[in-house]
Tab-separated table of C-alpha atoms in Angstrom:
chain	number	residue	atom	x	y	z
A	18	MET	CA	-32.423	-6.485	11.401
A	19	THR	CA	-30.749	-3.903	9.208
A	20	SER	CA	-33.947	-3.017	7.382
A	21	GLY	CA	-35.855	-2.712	10.651
A	22	ASP	CA	-33.242	-0.441	12.170
A	23	ALA	CA	-33.171	1.681	9.033
A	24	SER	CA	-36.952	2.094	9.050
A	25	GLN	CA	-36.718	3.428	12.606
A	26	GLY	CA	-33.969	5.848	11.627
A	27	VAL	CA	-31.348	4.113	13.783
A	28	ALA	CA	-28.231	2.900	11.986
A	29	PRO	CA	-27.051	-0.515	13.178
A	30	SER	CA	-23.607	-0.707	14.761
A	31	ASP	CA	-20.683	-2.399	13.047
A	32	ALA	CA	-21.060	-5.384	15.380
A	33	GLU	CA	-24.755	-5.650	14.577
A	34	LEU	CA	-24.037	-5.556	10.848
A	35	LEU	CA	-21.435	-8.278	11.169
A	36	ARG	CA	-23.769	-10.405	13.250
A	37	ALA	CA	-26.554	-9.880	10.699
A	38	HIS	CA	-24.180	-10.992	7.951
A	39	VAL	CA	-23.372	-14.179	9.863
A	40	GLU	CA	-27.083	-14.790	10.311
A	41	GLY	CA	-27.701	-14.553	6.573
A	42	ASP	CA	-28.459	-10.890	5.830
A	43	LYS	CA	-27.153	-10.420	2.279
A	44	GLU	CA	-26.832	-6.637	2.533
A	45	ALA	CA	-25.190	-6.276	5.946
A	46	PHE	CA	-21.593	-6.948	4.939
A	47	GLY	CA	-21.827	-4.579	1.976
A	48	GLU	CA	-22.990	-1.821	4.294
A	49	LEU	CA	-20.105	-2.545	6.648
A	50	VAL	CA	-17.634	-2.302	3.779
A	51	ARG	CA	-19.143	0.986	2.560
A	52	ARG	CA	-18.605	2.482	6.006
A	53	HIS	CA	-14.920	1.672	6.211
A	54	ARG	CA	-13.593	1.084	2.690
A	55	ASP	CA	-12.011	4.535	2.272
A	56	ARG	CA	-9.831	4.178	5.367
A	57	LEU	CA	-9.035	0.539	4.595
A	58	TRP	CA	-8.024	1.548	1.082
A	59	ALA	CA	-5.882	4.431	2.348
A	60	VAL	CA	-4.049	2.152	4.781
A	61	ALA	CA	-3.450	-0.454	2.066
A	62	LEU	CA	-2.207	2.096	-0.465
A	63	ARG	CA	0.208	3.720	1.981
A	64	THR	CA	1.455	0.365	3.247
A	65	ILE	CA	2.100	-1.162	-0.179
A	66	GLY	CA	2.705	1.968	-2.247
A	67	ASP	CA	1.132	0.576	-5.401
A	68	ARG	CA	-2.484	1.056	-6.476
A	69	GLU	CA	-2.935	-2.343	-8.105
A	70	GLU	CA	-1.325	-4.265	-5.243
A	71	ALA	CA	-3.350	-2.293	-2.695
A	72	ALA	CA	-6.598	-3.034	-4.513
A	73	ASP	CA	-5.764	-6.748	-4.608
A	74	ALA	CA	-4.823	-6.733	-0.917
A	75	VAL	CA	-8.088	-5.044	0.087
A	76	GLN	CA	-10.079	-7.472	-2.050
A	77	ASP	CA	-8.289	-10.458	-0.512
A	78	ALA	CA	-8.829	-9.062	2.981
A	79	LEU	CA	-12.532	-8.380	2.510
A	80	LEU	CA	-13.100	-11.823	1.031
A	81	SER	CA	-11.362	-13.311	4.066
A	82	ALA	CA	-13.452	-11.185	6.432
A	83	HIS	CA	-16.634	-12.148	4.600
A	84	ARG	CA	-15.867	-15.863	4.844
A	85	ASN	CA	-14.561	-15.828	8.407
A	86	ALA	CA	-16.998	-13.390	10.013
A	87	ALA	CA	-18.375	-16.122	12.263
A	88	ARG	CA	-14.967	-16.405	13.918
A	89	PHE	CA	-15.061	-12.788	15.121
A	90	ARG	CA	-15.360	-12.973	18.901
A	91	GLY	CA	-15.853	-9.309	19.682
A	92	ASP	CA	-12.554	-8.958	21.562
A	93	SER	CA	-11.908	-5.750	19.602
A	94	ALA	CA	-13.911	-3.298	17.529
A	95	VAL	CA	-15.049	-4.567	14.137
A	96	THR	CA	-13.089	-1.816	12.402
A	97	THR	CA	-9.939	-2.894	14.276
A	98	TRP	CA	-10.525	-6.463	13.108
A	99	LEU	CA	-10.976	-5.299	9.502
A	100	HIS	CA	-7.831	-3.178	9.615
A	101	ARG	CA	-5.843	-6.103	11.001
A	102	ILE	CA	-6.953	-8.336	8.124
A	103	VAL	CA	-6.135	-5.639	5.542
A	104	VAL	CA	-2.693	-4.886	6.998
A	105	ASN	CA	-1.853	-8.587	7.172
A	106	ALA	CA	-2.885	-8.970	3.520
A	107	CYS	CA	-0.625	-6.037	2.635
A	108	LEU	CA	2.335	-7.423	4.585
A	109	ASP	CA	1.875	-10.820	2.924
A	110	ARG	CA	2.069	-9.166	-0.497
A	111	ILE	CA	5.132	-7.134	0.503
A	112	ARG	CA	6.920	-10.289	1.679
A	113	LYS	CA	6.087	-12.067	-1.568
A	114	ARG	CA	7.327	-9.067	-3.557
A	115	GLN	CA	10.571	-8.951	-1.580
A	116	ALA	CA	11.064	-12.656	-2.315
A	117	HIS	CA	11.063	-11.760	-6.025
A	118	PRO	CA	13.354	-8.696	-6.231
A	119	THR	CA	13.196	-8.622	-10.022
A	120	VAL	CA	9.705	-7.125	-9.739
A	121	PRO	CA	10.137	-3.311	-9.840
A	122	LEU	CA	8.943	-1.384	-6.808
A	123	PRO	CA	6.649	1.506	-7.756
A	124	ASP	CA	7.517	4.863	-6.215
A	125	GLY	CA	3.883	5.766	-5.598
A	126	SER	CA	4.359	9.126	-7.327
A	127	ARG	CA	2.457	8.311	-10.480
A	128	SER	CA	-1.008	9.806	-10.752
A	129	GLU	CA	-2.467	6.398	-11.580
A	130	ASP	CA	-1.259	5.142	-8.177
A	131	ARG	CA	-3.741	7.394	-6.419
A	132	PRO	CA	-7.287	6.161	-5.773
A	133	SER	CA	-9.808	8.375	-7.503
A	134	GLY	CA	-12.059	10.169	-5.059
A	135	VAL	CA	-10.251	8.834	-1.994
A	136	GLU	CA	-6.804	10.385	-1.962
A	137	PRO	CA	-6.784	13.784	-3.689
A	138	ALA	CA	-3.538	15.047	-5.156
A	139	ALA	CA	-1.492	17.283	-2.863
A	140	PRO	CA	-1.603	21.056	-3.482
A	141	GLN	CA	1.075	22.218	-5.921
A	142	ALA	CA	3.144	23.843	-3.175
A	143	ASP	CA	3.246	20.594	-1.205
A	144	HIS	CA	3.744	18.263	-4.160
A	145	GLU	CA	7.537	17.986	-3.909
A	146	THR	CA	7.442	17.389	-0.159
A	147	ALA	CA	4.713	14.756	-0.573
A	148	LEU	CA	6.820	12.851	-3.107
A	149	LEU	CA	9.872	12.927	-0.832
A	150	VAL	CA	7.841	11.664	2.129
A	151	ARG	CA	6.257	8.915	0.043
A	152	GLN	CA	9.660	7.718	-1.127
A	153	ALA	CA	11.056	7.717	2.413
A	154	LEU	CA	7.973	5.849	3.647
A	155	ALA	CA	8.215	3.276	0.848
A	156	ASP	CA	11.863	2.590	1.765
A	157	LEU	CA	11.030	1.603	5.363
A	158	PRO	CA	10.911	-2.052	6.437
A	159	ALA	CA	7.352	-3.347	6.158
A	160	ASP	CA	6.674	-3.553	9.915
A	161	GLN	CA	7.876	-0.004	10.543
A	162	ARG	CA	5.956	1.282	7.527
A	163	ALA	CA	2.717	-0.306	8.727
A	164	ALA	CA	3.103	1.260	12.180
A	165	ILE	CA	3.912	4.700	10.738
A	166	VAL	CA	0.954	4.525	8.341
A	167	LEU	CA	-1.504	3.698	11.120
A	168	VAL	CA	-0.184	6.111	13.759
A	169	ASP	CA	1.331	9.057	11.885
A	170	VAL	CA	-0.563	9.041	8.590
A	171	GLN	CA	-4.004	7.771	9.593
A	172	GLY	CA	-3.869	9.144	13.133
A	173	TYR	CA	-4.888	6.062	15.104
A	174	PRO	CA	-3.923	5.924	18.793
A	175	VAL	CA	-0.883	3.753	19.511
A	176	ALA	CA	-2.991	1.302	21.516
A	177	GLU	CA	-5.459	0.852	18.661
A	178	ALA	CA	-2.658	0.439	16.123
A	179	ALA	CA	-1.183	-2.241	18.385
A	180	GLU	CA	-4.510	-4.085	18.301
A	181	MET	CA	-4.691	-3.790	14.528
A	182	LEU	CA	-1.224	-5.243	14.091
A	183	ASP	CA	-1.711	-7.718	16.951
A	184	VAL	CA	1.464	-6.656	18.759
A	185	ALA	CA	2.290	-4.995	22.072
A	186	VAL	CA	1.956	-1.235	22.519
A	187	GLY	CA	5.693	-1.034	23.200
A	188	THR	CA	6.383	-2.724	19.876
A	189	ILE	CA	4.367	-0.090	18.015
A	190	LYS	CA	6.202	2.706	19.843
A	191	SER	CA	9.545	1.134	18.995
A	192	ARG	CA	8.661	0.611	15.332
A	193	CYS	CA	7.394	4.166	15.020
A	194	ALA	CA	10.505	5.586	16.655
A	195	ARG	CA	12.834	3.592	14.415
A	196	GLY	CA	10.757	4.383	11.352
A	197	ARG	CA	10.693	8.106	12.071
A	198	ALA	CA	14.454	8.140	12.589
A	199	ARG	CA	15.048	6.349	9.279
A	200	MET	CA	12.644	8.671	7.484
A	201	ALA	CA	14.347	11.746	8.940
A	202	LEU	CA	17.709	10.542	7.620
A	203	ALA	CA	16.261	9.634	4.223
A	204	LEU	CA	14.407	12.940	3.904
A	205	GLY	CA	17.558	14.824	4.861
A	206	GLU	CA	19.524	13.051	2.142
A	207	LEU	CA	16.819	13.585	-0.466
A	208	ARG	CA	16.420	17.228	0.473
A	209	GLY	CA	20.188	17.645	0.480
A	210	ARG	CA	20.340	16.502	-3.117
A	211	ASP	CA	17.693	19.041	-4.054
A	212	THR	CA	19.586	21.763	-2.176
A	213	ASN	CA	22.777	20.979	-4.086
A	214	HIS	CA	20.911	21.520	-7.335
A	215	ALA	CA	18.860	24.498	-6.187
A	216	PRO	CA	19.685	28.015	-7.456
A	217	ALA	CA	21.577	30.215	-4.995
A	218	GLY	CA	19.365	32.208	-2.703
A	219	ASN	CA	16.422	29.872	-3.074
A	220	PRO	CA	14.703	30.049	0.342
A	221	GLY	CA	12.721	26.866	-0.328
A	222	ALA	CA	15.934	24.810	-0.442
A	223	THR	CA	16.423	25.028	3.327
A	224	GLU	CA	12.893	24.336	4.471
A	225	THR	CA	12.428	21.508	6.925
A	226	VAL	CA	10.564	18.517	5.557
A	227	PRO	CA	7.942	17.297	8.051
A	228	SER	CA	8.014	13.619	8.961
A	229	GLY	CA	5.156	13.381	11.453
A	230	PRO	CA	1.372	13.617	11.160
A	231	GLY	CA	0.347	15.832	8.266
A	232	ALA	CA	3.439	15.180	6.178
A	233	VAL	CA	1.275	13.009	3.981
A	234	LYS	CA	-2.304	14.144	4.253
A	235	PRO	CA	-4.676	11.194	4.876
A	236	PRO	CA	-7.658	10.848	2.532
A	237	PRO	CA	-11.021	12.079	3.743
A	238	GLY	CA	-12.940	9.020	4.872
A	239	GLY	CA	-16.246	9.351	6.635
A	240	ASN	CA	-15.536	9.677	10.338
A	241	GLU	CA	-11.774	10.159	10.111
A	242	ARG	CA	-10.313	10.337	13.606
A	243	ARG	CA	-7.439	12.334	15.004
A	244	ASP	CA	-7.427	11.009	18.556
A	245	GLN	CA	-5.044	12.565	21.007
A	246	ARG	CA	-2.304	10.216	22.073
């Protein structure tokens, strides 16, 4: 089916690719992954905060999706289904990491923690703010972090994020509200420390650190959406 559609210049939909994969098309799932891997990777990296862990989580999630594609019932968009599997894989890894507190938590600020070609480094002027936001995000409880990543960083509508996390819309709103409040406090404390050490008269010491969309720029990924909510 995929080859026929391609020859006619019409790209198959995500659902058609998944169905073709279930029916035995060996290229369909790879095409589906190519369409969405950048956004799936970005979500995993922001949720876990560590490049290696994020890569493992995405690999685990895609293997699960590949094996269980026949169970997809079409109740949601294929991309929503894929995101749900990736986020669940990330949360599983976070829970396992929290069960072994001797494992150091990466701060996500190292250059090797950024995916090459997917998440470009922040401009020099924004670098300090980006590091502060990353640290505040990494310190959130896993459920709040996942909601913030989907809604505020990746720009998904609240309703779609609720589908991805398989929770009620009100739960997403609550998690985002609590997460934003915690981040605001954390960013204030971090910025306060910098202000105490800043030279007198430094105008940059009193700038407000953003905590909403745009505070951490999402990676460019194909058809990145910024739906109005």
